[in-house]
PDB file of C-alpha atoms in Angstrom:
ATOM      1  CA  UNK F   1     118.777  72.411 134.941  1.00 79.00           C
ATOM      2  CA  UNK F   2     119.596  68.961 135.005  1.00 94.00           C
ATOM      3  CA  UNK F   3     118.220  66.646 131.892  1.00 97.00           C
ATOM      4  CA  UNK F   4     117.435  62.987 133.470  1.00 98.00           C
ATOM      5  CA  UNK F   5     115.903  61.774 130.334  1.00 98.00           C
ATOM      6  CA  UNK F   6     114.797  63.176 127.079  1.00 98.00           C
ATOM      7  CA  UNK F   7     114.534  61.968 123.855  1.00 98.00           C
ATOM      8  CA  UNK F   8     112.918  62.091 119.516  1.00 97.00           C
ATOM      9  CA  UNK F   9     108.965  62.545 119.676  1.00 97.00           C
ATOM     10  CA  UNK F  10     106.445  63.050 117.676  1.00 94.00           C
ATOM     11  CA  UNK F  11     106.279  62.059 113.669  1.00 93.00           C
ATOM     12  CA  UNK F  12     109.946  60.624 114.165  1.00 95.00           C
ATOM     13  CA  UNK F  13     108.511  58.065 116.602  1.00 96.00           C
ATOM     14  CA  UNK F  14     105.075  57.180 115.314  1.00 96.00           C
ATOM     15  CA  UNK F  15     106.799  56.559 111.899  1.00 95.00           C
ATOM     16  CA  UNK F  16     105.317  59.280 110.452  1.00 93.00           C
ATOM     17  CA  UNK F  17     107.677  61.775 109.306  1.00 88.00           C
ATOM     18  CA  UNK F  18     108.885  62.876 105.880  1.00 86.00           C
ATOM     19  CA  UNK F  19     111.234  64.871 104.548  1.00 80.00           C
ATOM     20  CA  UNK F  20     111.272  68.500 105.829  1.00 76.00           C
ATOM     21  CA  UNK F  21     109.230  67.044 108.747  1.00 82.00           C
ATOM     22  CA  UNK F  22     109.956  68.925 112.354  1.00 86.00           C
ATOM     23  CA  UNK F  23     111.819  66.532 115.005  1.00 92.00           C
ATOM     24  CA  UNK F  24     110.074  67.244 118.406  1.00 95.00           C
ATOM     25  CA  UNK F  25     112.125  66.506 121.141  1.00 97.00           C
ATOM     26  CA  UNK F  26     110.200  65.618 124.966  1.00 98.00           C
ATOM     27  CA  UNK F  27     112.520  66.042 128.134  1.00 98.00           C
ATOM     28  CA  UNK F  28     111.968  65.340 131.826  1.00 98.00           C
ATOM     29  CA  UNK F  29     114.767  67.737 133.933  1.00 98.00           C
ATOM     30  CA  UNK F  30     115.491  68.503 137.901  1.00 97.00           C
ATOM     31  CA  UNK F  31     116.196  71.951 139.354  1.00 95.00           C
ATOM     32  CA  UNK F  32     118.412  72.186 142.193  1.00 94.00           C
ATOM     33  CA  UNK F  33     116.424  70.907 144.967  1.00 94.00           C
ATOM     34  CA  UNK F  34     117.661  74.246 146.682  1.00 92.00           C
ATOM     35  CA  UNK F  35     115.174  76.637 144.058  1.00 92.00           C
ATOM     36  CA  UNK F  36     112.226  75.128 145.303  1.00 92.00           C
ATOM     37  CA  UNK F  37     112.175  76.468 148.851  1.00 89.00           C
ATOM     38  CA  UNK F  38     112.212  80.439 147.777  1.00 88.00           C
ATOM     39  CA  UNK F  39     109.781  82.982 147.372  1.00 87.00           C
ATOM     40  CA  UNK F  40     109.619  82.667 143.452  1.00 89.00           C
ATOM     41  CA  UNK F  41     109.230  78.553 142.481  1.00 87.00           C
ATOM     42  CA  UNK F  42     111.321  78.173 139.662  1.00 92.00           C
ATOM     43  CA  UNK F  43     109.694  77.159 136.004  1.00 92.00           C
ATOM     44  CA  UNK F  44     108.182  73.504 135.791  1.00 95.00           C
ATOM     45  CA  UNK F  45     108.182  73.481 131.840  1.00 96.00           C
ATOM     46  CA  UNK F  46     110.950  75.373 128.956  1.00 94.00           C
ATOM     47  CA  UNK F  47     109.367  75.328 125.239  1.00 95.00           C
ATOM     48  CA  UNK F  48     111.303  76.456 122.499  1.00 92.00           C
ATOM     49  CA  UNK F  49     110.502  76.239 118.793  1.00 88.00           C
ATOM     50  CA  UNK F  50     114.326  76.780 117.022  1.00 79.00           C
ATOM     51  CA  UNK F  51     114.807  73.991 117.879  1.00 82.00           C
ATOM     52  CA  UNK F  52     110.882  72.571 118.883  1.00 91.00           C
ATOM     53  CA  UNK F  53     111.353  71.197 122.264  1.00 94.00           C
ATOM     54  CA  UNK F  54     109.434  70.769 125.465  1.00 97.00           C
ATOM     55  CA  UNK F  55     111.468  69.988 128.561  1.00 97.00           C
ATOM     56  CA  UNK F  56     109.029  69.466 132.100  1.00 98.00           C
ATOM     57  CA  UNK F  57     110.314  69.274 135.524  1.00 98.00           C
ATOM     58  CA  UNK F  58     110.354  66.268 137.000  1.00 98.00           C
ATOM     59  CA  UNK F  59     107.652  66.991 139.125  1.00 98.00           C
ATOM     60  CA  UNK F  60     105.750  68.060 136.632  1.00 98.00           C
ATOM     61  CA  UNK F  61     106.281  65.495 133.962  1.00 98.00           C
ATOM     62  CA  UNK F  62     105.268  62.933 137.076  1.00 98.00           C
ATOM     63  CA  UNK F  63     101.533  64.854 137.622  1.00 98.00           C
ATOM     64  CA  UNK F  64     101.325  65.006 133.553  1.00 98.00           C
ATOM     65  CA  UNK F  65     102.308  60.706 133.135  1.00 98.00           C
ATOM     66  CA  UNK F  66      99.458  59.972 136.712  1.00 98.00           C
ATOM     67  CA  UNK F  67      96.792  61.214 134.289  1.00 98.00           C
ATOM     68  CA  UNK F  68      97.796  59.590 131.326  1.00 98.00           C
ATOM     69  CA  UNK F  69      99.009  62.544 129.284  1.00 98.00           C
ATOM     70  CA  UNK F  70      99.570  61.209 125.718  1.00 97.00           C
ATOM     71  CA  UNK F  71     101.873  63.837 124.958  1.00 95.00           C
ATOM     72  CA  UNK F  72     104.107  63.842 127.775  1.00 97.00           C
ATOM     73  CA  UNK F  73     103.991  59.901 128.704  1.00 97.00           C
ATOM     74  CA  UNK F  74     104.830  58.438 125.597  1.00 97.00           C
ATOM     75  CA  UNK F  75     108.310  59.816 127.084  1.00 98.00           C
ATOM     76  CA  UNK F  76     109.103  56.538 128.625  1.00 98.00           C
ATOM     77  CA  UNK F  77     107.543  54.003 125.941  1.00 98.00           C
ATOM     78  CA  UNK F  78     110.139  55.442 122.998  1.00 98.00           C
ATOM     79  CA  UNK F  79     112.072  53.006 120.914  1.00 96.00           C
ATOM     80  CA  UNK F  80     115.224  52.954 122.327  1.00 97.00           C
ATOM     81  CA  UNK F  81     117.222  54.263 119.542  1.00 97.00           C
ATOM     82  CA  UNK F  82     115.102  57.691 120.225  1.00 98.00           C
ATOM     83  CA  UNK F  83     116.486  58.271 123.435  1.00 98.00           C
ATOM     84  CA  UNK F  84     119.336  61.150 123.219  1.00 97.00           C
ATOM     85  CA  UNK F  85     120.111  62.171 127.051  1.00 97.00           C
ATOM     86  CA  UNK F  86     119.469  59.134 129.951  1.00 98.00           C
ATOM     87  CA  UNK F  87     120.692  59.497 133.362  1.00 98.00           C
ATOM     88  CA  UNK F  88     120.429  56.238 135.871  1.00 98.00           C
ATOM     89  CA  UNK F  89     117.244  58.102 137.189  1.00 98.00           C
ATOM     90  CA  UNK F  90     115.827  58.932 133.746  1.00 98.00           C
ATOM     91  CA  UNK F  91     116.339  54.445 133.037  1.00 98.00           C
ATOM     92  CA  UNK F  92     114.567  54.109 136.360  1.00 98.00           C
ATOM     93  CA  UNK F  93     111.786  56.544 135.508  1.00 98.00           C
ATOM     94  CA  UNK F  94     111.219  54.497 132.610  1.00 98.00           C
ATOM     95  CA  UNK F  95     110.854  51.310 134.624  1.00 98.00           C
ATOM     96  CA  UNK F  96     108.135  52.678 136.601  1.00 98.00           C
ATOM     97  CA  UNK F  97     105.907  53.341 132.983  1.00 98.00           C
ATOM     98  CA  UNK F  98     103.576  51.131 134.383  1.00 98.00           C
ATOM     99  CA  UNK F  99     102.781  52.920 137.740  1.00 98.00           C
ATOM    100  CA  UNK F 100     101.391  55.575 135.920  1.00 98.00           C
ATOM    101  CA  UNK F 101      98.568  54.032 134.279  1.00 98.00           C
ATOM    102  CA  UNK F 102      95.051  53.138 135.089  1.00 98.00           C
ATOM    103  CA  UNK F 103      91.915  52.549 132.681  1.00 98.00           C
ATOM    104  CA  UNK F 104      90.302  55.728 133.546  1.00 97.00           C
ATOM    105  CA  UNK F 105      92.675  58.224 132.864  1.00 98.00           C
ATOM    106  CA  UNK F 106      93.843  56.221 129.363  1.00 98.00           C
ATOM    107  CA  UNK F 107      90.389  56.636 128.321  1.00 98.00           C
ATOM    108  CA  UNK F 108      89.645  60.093 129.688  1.00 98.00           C
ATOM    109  CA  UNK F 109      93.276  61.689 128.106  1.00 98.00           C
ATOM    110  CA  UNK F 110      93.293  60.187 124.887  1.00 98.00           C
ATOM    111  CA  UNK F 111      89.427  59.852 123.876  1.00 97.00           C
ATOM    112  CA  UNK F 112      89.597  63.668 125.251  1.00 97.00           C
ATOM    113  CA  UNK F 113      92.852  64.037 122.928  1.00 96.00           C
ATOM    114  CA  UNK F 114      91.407  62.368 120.174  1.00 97.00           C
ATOM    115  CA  UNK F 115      87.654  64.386 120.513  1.00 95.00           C
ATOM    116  CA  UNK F 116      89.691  67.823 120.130  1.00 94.00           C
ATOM    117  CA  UNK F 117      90.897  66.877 116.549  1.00 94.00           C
ATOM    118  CA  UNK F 118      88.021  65.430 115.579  1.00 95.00           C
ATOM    119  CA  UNK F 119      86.359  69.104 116.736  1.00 93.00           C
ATOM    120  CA  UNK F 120      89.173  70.921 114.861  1.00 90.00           C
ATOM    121  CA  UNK F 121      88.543  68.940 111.640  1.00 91.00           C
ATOM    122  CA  UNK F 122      84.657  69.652 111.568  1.00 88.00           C
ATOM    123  CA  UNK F 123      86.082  73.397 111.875  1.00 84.00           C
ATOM    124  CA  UNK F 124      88.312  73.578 108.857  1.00 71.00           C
ATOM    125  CA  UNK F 125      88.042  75.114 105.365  1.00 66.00           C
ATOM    126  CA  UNK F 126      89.750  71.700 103.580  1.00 56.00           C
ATOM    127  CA  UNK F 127      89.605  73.940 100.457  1.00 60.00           C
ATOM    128  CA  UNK F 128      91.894  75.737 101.349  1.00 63.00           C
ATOM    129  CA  UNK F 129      95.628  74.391 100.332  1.00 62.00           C
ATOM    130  CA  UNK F 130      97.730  74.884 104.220  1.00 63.00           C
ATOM    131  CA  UNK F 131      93.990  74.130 106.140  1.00 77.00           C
ATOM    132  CA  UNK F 132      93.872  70.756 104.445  1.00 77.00           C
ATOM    133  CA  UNK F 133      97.166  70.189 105.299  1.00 84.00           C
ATOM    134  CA  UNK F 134      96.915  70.911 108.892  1.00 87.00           C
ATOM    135  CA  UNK F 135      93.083  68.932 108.947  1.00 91.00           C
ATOM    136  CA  UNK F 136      95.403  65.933 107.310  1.00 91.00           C
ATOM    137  CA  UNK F 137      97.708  66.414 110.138  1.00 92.00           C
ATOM    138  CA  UNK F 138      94.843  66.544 113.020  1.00 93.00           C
ATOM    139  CA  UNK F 139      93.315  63.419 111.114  1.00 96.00           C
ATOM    140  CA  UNK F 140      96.618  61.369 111.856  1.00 96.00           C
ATOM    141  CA  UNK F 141      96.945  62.053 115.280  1.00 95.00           C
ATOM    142  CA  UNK F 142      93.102  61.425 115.683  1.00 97.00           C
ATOM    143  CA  UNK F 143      93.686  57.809 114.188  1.00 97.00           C
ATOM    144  CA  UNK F 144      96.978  57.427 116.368  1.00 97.00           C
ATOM    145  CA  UNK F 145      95.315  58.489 119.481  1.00 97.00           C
ATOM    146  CA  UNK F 146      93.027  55.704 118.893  1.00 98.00           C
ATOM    147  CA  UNK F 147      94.965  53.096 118.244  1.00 97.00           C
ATOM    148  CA  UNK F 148      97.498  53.576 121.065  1.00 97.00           C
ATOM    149  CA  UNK F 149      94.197  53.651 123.738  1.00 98.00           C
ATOM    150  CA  UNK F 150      92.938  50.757 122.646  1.00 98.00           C
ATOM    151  CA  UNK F 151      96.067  49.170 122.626  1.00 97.00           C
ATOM    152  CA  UNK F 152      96.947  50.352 126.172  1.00 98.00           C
ATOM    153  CA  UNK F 153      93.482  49.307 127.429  1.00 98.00           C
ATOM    154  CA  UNK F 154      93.676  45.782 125.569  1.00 98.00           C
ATOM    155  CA  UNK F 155      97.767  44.909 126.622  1.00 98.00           C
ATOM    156  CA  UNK F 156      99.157  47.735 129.386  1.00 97.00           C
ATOM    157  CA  UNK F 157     101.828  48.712 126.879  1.00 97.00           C
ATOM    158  CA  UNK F 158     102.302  51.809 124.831  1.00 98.00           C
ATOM    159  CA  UNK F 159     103.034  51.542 121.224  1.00 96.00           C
ATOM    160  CA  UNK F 160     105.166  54.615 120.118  1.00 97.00           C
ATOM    161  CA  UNK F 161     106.056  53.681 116.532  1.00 96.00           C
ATOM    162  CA  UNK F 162     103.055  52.766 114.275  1.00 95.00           C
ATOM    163  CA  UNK F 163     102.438  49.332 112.972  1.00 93.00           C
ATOM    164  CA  UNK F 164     101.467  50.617 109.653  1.00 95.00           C
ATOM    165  CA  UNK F 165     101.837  54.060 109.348  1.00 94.00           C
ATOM    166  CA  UNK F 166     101.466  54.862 105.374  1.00 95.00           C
ATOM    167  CA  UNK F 167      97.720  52.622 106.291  1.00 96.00           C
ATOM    168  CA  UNK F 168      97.394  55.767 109.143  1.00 96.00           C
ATOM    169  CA  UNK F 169      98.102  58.611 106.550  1.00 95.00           C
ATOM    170  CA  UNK F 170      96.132  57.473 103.855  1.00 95.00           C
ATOM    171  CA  UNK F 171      93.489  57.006 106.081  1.00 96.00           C
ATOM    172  CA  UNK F 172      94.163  60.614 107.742  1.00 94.00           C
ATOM    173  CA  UNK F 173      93.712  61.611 104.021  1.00 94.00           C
ATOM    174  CA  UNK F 174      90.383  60.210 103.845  1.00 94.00           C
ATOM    175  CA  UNK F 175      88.799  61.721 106.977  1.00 95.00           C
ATOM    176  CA  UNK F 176      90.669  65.031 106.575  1.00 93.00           C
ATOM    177  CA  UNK F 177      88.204  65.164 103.100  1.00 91.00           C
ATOM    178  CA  UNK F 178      85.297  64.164 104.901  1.00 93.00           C
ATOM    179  CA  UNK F 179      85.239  64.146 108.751  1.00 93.00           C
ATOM    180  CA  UNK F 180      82.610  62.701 109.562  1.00 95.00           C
ATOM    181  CA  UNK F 181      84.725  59.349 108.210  1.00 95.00           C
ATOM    182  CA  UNK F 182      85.741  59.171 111.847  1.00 96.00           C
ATOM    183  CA  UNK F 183      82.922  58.857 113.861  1.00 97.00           C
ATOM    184  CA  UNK F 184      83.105  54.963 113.003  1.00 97.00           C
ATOM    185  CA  UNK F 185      86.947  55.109 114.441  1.00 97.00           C
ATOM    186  CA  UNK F 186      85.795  56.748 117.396  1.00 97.00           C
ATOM    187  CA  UNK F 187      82.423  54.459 118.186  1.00 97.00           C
ATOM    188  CA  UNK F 188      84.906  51.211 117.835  1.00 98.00           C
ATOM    189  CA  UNK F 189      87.107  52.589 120.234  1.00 98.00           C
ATOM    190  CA  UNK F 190      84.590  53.597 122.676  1.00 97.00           C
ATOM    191  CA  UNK F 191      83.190  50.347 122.760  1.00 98.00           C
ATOM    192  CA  UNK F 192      86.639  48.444 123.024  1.00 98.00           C
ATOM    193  CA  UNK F 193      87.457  50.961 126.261  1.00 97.00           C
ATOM    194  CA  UNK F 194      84.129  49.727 127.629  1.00 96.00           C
ATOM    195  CA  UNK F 195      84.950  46.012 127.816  1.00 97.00           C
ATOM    196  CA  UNK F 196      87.477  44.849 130.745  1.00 96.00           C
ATOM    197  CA  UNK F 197      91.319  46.126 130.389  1.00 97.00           C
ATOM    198  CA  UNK F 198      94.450  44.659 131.536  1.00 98.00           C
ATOM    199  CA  UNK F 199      95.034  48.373 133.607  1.00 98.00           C
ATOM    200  CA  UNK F 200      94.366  48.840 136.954  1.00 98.00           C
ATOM    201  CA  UNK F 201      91.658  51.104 138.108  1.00 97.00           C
ATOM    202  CA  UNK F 202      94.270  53.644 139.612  1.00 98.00           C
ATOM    203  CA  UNK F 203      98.030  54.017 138.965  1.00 98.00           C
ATOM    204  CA  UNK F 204     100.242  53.168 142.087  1.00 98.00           C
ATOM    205  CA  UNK F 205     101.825  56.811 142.609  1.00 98.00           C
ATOM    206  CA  UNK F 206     103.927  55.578 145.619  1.00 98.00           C
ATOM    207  CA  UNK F 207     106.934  53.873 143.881  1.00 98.00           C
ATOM    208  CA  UNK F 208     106.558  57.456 141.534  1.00 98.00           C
ATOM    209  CA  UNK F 209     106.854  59.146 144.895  1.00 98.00           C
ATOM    210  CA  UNK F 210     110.139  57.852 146.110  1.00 98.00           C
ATOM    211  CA  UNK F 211     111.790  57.843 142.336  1.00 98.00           C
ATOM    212  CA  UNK F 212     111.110  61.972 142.860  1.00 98.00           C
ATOM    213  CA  UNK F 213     112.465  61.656 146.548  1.00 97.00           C
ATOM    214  CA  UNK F 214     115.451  60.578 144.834  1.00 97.00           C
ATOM    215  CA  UNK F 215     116.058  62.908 142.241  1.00 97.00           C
ATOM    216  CA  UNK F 216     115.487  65.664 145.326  1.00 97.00           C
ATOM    217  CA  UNK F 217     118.173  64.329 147.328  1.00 96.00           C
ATOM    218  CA  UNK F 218     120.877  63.677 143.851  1.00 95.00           C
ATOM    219  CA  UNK F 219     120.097  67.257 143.452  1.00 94.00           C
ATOM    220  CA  UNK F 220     120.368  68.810 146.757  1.00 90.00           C
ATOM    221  CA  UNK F 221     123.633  70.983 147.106  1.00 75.00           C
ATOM    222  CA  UNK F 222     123.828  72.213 150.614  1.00 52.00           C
ATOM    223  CA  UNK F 223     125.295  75.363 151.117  1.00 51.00           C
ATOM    224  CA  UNK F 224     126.836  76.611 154.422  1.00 45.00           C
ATOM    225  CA  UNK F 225     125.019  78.989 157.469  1.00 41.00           C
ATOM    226  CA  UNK F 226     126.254  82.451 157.518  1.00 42.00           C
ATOM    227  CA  UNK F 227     127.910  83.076 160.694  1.00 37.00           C
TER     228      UNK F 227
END
C-alpha cells in the first residue's frame, strides 16, 4: 500500500500524554487502483497494536471524514509537527478539511462519541484500581469530545491540541469519581449545538470526489493484454 498521509494521534496531540503513554498513529493509504476491480476487494482498514496504528484506505478514510468521524478526521487538523509521512495528495487532502463538515454530522458523531463514555462511566466499578483508571481515561475524552464540537460548531475549525489540558484531566478526575458531574458538560454543549454554526448544513463531497479520482489515476499501473 501506498501511505499519502499519516501522522501522531491521540494523547500526543490533545496534549495529554505522560510518560509511558501509547503514541497512536492515524494513516490514510491507496491500493493499486488495479486491486479494486477483482473478485476479492482488497482491505479498506490495517490495525495493529505493536506498534498501535490504524491505517484506512483512502476511500474509506473519505466516507469516515463526510460524517464527521472524530477519530478518523482529526487526521487532517494535526499540528504540523505531528505529521510523519505526507505525499502532495495527502497536503491536498488536508486542504479540503473543510469539505467534509456540516453541522449535523459534527453534532451527531461527537455528541454520539461523547454519550458512549458518558454510558461507559455510569458502568464502571471506580473502586476498583485499573477501572478507575480507564473511567479517568473515558472522562477525558468525554470532556475533549465536547470541547472540540462546540468549537467546530462555533468557528469551522478543529482544535487537535488542548488549550488547557492539565484543566481537562483534573476535571476527567472529578467526573470519573462521580459521573453524573457531566451531565452539566453535556446540557451546555447541547444547547451551544442548538444555536446557529458557522458549518454548512451538508459537506460539499464533490471537490472530495475528484481528490480520490486522483489518487485512482497516481495509482493505476496498467499492465499489458495477453496475446
Amino acid at each position: 500500500m501506498r501511505v499519502l498521509l499519516s501522522g501522531v494521534v491521540g494523547s500526543t496531540a490533545y496534549g495529554l500524554a505522560r510518560a509511558g503513554s501509547d503514541v497512536d498513529r492515524l494513516g490514510v493509504f491507496a491500493v493499486p487502483t488495479q486491486e479494486l476491480h477483482g473478485l476479492q476487494r482488497p482491505a479498506e482498514s490495517v490495525v495493529s497494536t505493536a506498534p498501535d496504528r490504524t491505517w484506512h484506505e483512502a476511500a474509506k478514510w473519505c466516507r469516515l471524514a463526510l460524517v464527521c468521524n472524530p477519530t478518523a478526521g482529526e487526521l487532517v487538523w494535526l499540528p504540523e509537527e505531528l505529521y510523519e509521512e505526507r505525499t502532495s495528495l495527502g497536503s491536498e487532502l488536508i486542504g479540503l478539511r473543510q469539505c467534509f463538515l456540516s453541522a449535523g454530522a459534527v453534532r451527531s458523531a461527537y455528541l454520539g462519541y461523547a454519550g458512549q463514555q458518558f454510558r461507559k462511566l455510569q458502568t464502571r466499578d471506580t473502586a476498583v484500581p485499573e477501572t478507575r483508571a480507564r473511567a479517568a481515561k473515558h472522562a477525558r475524552h468525554l470532556v475533549r469530545l465536547l470541547e472540540q464540537a462546540v468549537g467546530l460548531h462555533e468557528t469551522g475549525e478543529l482544535r487537535v491540541r488542548l488549550a488547557e489540558p492539565e484543566r481537562v484531566r483534573e476535571l476527567g478526575e472529578r467526573i470519573a469519581e462521580r459521573p453524573q458531574a457531566a451531565e452539566p458538560l453535556l446540557a451546555e454543549a447541547e444547547r451551544r449545538l442548538d444555536r446557529p454554526g458557522v458549518l454548512p448544513h451538508a459537506p460539499d463531497p464533490r471537490p472530495v470526489e475528484d481528490w480520490l479520482r486522483r489518487v485512482r489515476l497516481a495509482n493505476l499501473t496498467q499492465q499489458p493484454c495477453a496475446s
